[in-house]
PDB file of C-alpha atoms in Angstrom:
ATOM      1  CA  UNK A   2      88.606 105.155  62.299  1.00  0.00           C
ATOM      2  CA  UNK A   3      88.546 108.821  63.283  1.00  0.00           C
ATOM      3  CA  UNK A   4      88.076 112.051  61.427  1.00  0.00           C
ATOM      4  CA  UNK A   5      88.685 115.432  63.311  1.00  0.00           C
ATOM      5  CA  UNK A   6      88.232 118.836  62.188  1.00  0.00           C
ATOM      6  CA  UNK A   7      89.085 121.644  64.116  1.00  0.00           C
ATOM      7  CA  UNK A   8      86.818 124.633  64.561  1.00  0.00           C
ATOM      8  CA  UNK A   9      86.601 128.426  65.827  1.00  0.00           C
ATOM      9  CA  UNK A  10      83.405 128.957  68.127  1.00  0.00           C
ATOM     10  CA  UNK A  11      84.570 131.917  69.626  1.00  0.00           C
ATOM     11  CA  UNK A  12      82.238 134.924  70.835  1.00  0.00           C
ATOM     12  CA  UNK A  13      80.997 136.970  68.778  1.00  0.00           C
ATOM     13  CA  UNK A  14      78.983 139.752  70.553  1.00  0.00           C
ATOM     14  CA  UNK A  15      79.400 143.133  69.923  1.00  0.00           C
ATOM     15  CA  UNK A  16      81.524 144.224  72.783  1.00  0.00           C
ATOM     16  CA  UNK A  17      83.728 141.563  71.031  1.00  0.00           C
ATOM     17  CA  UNK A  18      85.104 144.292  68.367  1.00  0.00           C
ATOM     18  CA  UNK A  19      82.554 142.918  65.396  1.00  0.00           C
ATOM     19  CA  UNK A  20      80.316 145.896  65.328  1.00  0.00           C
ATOM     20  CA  UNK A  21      81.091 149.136  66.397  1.00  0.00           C
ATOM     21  CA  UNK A  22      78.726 150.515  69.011  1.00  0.00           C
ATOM     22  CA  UNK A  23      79.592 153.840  67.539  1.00  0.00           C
ATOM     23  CA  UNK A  24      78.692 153.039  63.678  1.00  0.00           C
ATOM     24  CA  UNK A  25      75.121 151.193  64.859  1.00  0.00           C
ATOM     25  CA  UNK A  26      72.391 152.049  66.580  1.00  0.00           C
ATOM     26  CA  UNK A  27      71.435 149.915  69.438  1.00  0.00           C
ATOM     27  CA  UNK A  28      68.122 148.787  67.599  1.00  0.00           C
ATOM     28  CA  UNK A  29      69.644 147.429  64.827  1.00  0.00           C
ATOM     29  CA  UNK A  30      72.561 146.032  66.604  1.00  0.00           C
ATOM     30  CA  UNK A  31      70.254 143.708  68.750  1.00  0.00           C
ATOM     31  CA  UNK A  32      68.510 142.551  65.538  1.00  0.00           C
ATOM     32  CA  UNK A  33      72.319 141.855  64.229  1.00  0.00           C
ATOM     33  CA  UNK A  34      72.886 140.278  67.229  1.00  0.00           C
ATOM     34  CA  UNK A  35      70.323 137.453  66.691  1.00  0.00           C
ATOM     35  CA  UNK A  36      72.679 136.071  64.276  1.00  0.00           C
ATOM     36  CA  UNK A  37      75.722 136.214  66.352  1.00  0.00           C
ATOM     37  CA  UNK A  38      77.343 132.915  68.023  1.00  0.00           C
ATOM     38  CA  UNK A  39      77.010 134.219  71.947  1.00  0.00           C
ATOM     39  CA  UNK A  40      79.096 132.229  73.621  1.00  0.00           C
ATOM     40  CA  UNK A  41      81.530 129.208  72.923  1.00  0.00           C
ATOM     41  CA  UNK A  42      79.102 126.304  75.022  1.00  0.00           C
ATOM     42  CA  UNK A  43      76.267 127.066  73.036  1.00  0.00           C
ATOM     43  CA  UNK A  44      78.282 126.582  70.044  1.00  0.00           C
ATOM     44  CA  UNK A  45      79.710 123.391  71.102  1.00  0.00           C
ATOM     45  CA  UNK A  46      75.548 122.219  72.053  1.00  0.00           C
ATOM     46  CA  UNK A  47      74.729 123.074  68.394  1.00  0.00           C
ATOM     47  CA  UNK A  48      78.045 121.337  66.967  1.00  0.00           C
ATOM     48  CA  UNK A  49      77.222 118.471  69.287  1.00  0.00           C
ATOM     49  CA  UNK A  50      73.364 117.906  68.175  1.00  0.00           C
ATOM     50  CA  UNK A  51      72.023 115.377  65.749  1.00  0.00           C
ATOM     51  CA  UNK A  52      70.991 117.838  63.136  1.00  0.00           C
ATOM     52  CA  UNK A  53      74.001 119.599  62.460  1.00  0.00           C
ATOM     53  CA  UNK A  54      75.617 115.731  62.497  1.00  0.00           C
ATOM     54  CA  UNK A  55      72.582 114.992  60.343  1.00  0.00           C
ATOM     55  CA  UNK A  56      73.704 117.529  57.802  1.00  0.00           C
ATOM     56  CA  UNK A  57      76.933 116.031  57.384  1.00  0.00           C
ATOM     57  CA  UNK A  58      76.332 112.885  56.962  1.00  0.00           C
ATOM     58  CA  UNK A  59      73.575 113.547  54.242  1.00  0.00           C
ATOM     59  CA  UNK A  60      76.083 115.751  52.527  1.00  0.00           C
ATOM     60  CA  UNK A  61      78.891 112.966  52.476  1.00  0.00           C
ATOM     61  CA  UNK A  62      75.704 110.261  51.541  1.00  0.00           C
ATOM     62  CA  UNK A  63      75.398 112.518  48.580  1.00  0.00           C
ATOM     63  CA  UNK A  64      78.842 112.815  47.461  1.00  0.00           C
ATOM     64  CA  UNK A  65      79.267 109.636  47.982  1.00  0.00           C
ATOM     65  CA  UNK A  66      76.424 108.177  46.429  1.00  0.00           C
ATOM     66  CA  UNK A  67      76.082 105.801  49.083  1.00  0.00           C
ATOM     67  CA  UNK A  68      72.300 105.881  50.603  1.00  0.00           C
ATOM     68  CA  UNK A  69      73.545 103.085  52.756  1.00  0.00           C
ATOM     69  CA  UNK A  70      75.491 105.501  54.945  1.00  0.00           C
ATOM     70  CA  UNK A  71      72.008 107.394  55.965  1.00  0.00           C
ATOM     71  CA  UNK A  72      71.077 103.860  57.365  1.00  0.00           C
ATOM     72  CA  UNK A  73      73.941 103.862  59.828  1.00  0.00           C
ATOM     73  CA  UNK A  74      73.289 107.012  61.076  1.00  0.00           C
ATOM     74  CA  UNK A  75      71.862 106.042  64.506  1.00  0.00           C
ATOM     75  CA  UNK A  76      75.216 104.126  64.725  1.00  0.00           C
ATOM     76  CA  UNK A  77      77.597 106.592  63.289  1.00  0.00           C
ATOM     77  CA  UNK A  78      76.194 109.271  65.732  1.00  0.00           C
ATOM     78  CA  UNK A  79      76.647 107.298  68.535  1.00  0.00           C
ATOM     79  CA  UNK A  80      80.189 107.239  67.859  1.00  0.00           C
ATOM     80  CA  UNK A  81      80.309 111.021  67.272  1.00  0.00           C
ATOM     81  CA  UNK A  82      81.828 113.807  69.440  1.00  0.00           C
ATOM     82  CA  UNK A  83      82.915 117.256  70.033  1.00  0.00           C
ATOM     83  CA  UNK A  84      85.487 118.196  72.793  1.00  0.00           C
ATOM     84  CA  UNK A  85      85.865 121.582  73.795  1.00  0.00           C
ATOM     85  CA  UNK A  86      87.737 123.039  76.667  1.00  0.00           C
ATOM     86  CA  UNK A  87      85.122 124.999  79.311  1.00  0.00           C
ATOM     87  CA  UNK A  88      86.161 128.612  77.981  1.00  0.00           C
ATOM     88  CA  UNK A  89      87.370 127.446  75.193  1.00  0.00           C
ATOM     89  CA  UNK A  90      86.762 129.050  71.720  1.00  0.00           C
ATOM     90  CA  UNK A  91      87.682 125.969  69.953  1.00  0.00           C
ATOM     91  CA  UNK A  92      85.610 122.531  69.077  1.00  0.00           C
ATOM     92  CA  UNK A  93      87.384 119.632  67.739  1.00  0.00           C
ATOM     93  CA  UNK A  94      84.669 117.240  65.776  1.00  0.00           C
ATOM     94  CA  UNK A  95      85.552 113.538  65.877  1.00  0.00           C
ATOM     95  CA  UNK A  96      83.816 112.146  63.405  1.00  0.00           C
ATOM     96  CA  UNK A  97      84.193 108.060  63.691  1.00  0.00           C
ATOM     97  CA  UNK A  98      82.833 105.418  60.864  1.00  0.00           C
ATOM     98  CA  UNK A  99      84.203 102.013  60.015  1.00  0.00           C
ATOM     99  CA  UNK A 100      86.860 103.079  56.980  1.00  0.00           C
ATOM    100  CA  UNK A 101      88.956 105.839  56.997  1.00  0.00           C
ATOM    101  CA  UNK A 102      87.196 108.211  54.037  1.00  0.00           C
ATOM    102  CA  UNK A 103      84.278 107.831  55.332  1.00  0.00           C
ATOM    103  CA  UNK A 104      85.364 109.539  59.215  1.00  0.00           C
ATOM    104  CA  UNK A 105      87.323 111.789  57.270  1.00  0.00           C
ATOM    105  CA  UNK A 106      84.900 112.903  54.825  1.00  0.00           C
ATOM    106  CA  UNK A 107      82.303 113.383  57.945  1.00  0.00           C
ATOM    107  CA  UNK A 108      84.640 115.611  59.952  1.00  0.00           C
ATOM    108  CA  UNK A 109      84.813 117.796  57.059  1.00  0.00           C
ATOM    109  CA  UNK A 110      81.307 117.607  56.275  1.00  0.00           C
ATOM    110  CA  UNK A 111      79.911 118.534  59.589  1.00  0.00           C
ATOM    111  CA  UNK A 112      82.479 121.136  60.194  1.00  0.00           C
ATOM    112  CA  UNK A 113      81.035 122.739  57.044  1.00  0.00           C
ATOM    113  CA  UNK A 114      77.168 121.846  57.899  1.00  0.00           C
ATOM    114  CA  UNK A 115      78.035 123.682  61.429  1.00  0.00           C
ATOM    115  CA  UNK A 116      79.652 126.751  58.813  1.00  0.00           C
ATOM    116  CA  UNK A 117      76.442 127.164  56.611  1.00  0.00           C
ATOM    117  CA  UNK A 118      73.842 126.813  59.736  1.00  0.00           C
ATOM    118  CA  UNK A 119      75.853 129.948  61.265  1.00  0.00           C
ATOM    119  CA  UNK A 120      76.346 131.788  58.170  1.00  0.00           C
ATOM    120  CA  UNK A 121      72.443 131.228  57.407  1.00  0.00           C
ATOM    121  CA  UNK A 122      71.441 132.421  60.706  1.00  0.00           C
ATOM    122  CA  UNK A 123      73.729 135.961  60.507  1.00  0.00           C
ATOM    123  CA  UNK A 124      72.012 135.919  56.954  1.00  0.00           C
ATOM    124  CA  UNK A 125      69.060 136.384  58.621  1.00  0.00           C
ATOM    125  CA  UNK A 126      69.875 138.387  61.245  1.00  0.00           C
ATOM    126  CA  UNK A 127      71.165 141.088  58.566  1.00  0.00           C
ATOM    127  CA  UNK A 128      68.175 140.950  56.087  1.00  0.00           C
ATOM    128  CA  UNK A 129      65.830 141.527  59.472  1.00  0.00           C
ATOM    129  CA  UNK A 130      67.951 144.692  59.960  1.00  0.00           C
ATOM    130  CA  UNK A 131      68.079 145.624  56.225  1.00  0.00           C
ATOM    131  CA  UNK A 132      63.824 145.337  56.414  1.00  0.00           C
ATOM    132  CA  UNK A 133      63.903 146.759  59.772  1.00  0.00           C
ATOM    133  CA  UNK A 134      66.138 149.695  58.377  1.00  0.00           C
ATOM    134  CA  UNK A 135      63.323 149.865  55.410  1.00  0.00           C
ATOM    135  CA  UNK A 136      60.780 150.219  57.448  1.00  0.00           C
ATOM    136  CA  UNK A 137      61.841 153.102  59.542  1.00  0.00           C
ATOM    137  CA  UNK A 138      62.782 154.818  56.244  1.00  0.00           C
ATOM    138  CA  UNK A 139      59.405 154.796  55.333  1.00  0.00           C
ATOM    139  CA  UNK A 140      58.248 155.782  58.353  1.00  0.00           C
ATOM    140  CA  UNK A 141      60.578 158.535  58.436  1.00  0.00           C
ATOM    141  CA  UNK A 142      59.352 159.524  55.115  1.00  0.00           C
ATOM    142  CA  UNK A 143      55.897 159.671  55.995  1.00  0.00           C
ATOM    143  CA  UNK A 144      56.122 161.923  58.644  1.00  0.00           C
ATOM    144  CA  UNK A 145      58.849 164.359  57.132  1.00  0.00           C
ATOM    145  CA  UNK A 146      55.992 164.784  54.427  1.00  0.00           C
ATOM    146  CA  UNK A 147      53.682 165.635  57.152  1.00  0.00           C
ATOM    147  CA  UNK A 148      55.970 168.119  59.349  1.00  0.00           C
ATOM    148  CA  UNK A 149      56.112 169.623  55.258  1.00  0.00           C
ATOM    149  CA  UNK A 150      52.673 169.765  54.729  1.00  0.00           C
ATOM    150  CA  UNK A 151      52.102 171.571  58.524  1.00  0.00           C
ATOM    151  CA  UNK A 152      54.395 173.862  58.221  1.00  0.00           C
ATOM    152  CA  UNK A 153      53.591 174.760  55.202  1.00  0.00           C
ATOM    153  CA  UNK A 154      49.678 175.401  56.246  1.00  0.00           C
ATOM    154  CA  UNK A 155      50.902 177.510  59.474  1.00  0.00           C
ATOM    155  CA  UNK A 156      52.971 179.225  56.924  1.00  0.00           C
ATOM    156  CA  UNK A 157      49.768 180.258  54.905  1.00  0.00           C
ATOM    157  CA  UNK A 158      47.716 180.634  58.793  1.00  0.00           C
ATOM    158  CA  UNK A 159      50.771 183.477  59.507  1.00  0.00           C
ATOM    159  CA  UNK A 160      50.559 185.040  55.834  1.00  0.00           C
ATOM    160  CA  UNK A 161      54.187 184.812  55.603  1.00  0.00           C
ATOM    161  CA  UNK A 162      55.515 185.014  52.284  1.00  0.00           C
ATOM    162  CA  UNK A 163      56.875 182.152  50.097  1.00  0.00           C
ATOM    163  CA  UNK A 164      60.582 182.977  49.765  1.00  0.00           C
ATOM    164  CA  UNK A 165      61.012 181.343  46.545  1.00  0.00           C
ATOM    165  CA  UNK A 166      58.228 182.996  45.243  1.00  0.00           C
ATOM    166  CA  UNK A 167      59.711 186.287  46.384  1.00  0.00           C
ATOM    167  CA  UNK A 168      63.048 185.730  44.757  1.00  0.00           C
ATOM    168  CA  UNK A 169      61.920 184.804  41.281  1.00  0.00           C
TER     169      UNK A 169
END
C-alpha cells in the first residue's frame, strides 16, 4: 500500500519576494537567510533522508501505540520515496507499509516531520537575528554614551556654556 502527500519546497531566498531588501539590512538578512529553504533539490535531499523519514515513523509509532512499527523501519524505508521534477518546487512523499493506515498515516507524518524541521530551523535563524539585533543595540548604546560623555568634556575644554543651564 501507498501513502502520498504532496508538498511545497519552493525557494525561498530573499530575491524570492520574502524579505524586502529595502526593510533589512544585509547583516541581518544573511542571518535570516540561514533558515531559509535555498533551493528545491536540497529540499527534496532532506525530504528524502532517513531522519526526516525517521521522524515520521516515530510519530505514527506513537500515535499508534505500536513499537512494532519502529522495528520495521529498515524495511519501511526501503520502500520509501520522494519524486520531484528537476526544477520543480514540489515533492510528492510515497510513503509504502503493508496496510493501508499505516502508508497513509506515514505520508502525513513525514510531510509534517519535514514541516517542523523547517519551521525549527527559520526559528532559529530569527532568534540569531533577534540576539544579533540585541547585541548591536548594546553596542550602539555603549558608544552613544561615550560620544556623550566626549562631547560633553570638549564642551567644558572650550568653556562653552551649558544651554540648559542658561535658559533656566
Amino acid at each position: 500500500y501507498e501513502g502520498r502527500a504532496q508538498l511545497v519546497v519552493g525557494n525561498q531566498n530573499q530575491t524570492a519576494g520574502r524579505f524586502y531588501p529595502s526593510n533589512i539590512q544585509e547583516d541581518v538578512a544573511t542571518i535570516l537567510q540561514t533558515g531559509l529553504a535555498i533551493n528545491p533539490q536540497t529540499e527534496v535531499l532532506i525530504l528524502k533522508g532517513e531522519g526526516v523519514f525517521e521522524a515520521g515513523l516515530r510519530k505514527v509509532a506513537t500515535a499508534k501505540n505500536d513499537p512494532g512499527l519502529l522495528a520495521k523501519k529498515e524495511d519501511l524505508y526501503n520502500m520509501y520515496d520522494v519524486v520531484s521534477g528537476q526544477d520543480s518546487g514540489a515533492a510528492l512523499v510515497r510513503a509504502r507499509a503493508y496496510n493501508p493506515d499505516d502508508a497513509a498515516a506515514l505520508a502525513g507524518a513525514i510531510a509534517d516531520s519535514y514541516n517542523e524541521i523547517r519551521q525549527a530551523k527559520q526559528q532559529e535563524a530569527v532568534q540569531s537575528a533577534v540576539k544579533y539585533l540585541e547585541e548591536q543595540s548594546g553596542k550602539a548604546k555603549n558608544e552613544l554614551e561615550s560620544a556623550e560623555e566626549a562631547f560633553k568634556k570638549e564642551k567644558e575644554t572650550l568653556g562653552m556654556p551649558e544651554i540648559a543651564a542658561n535658559v533656566t
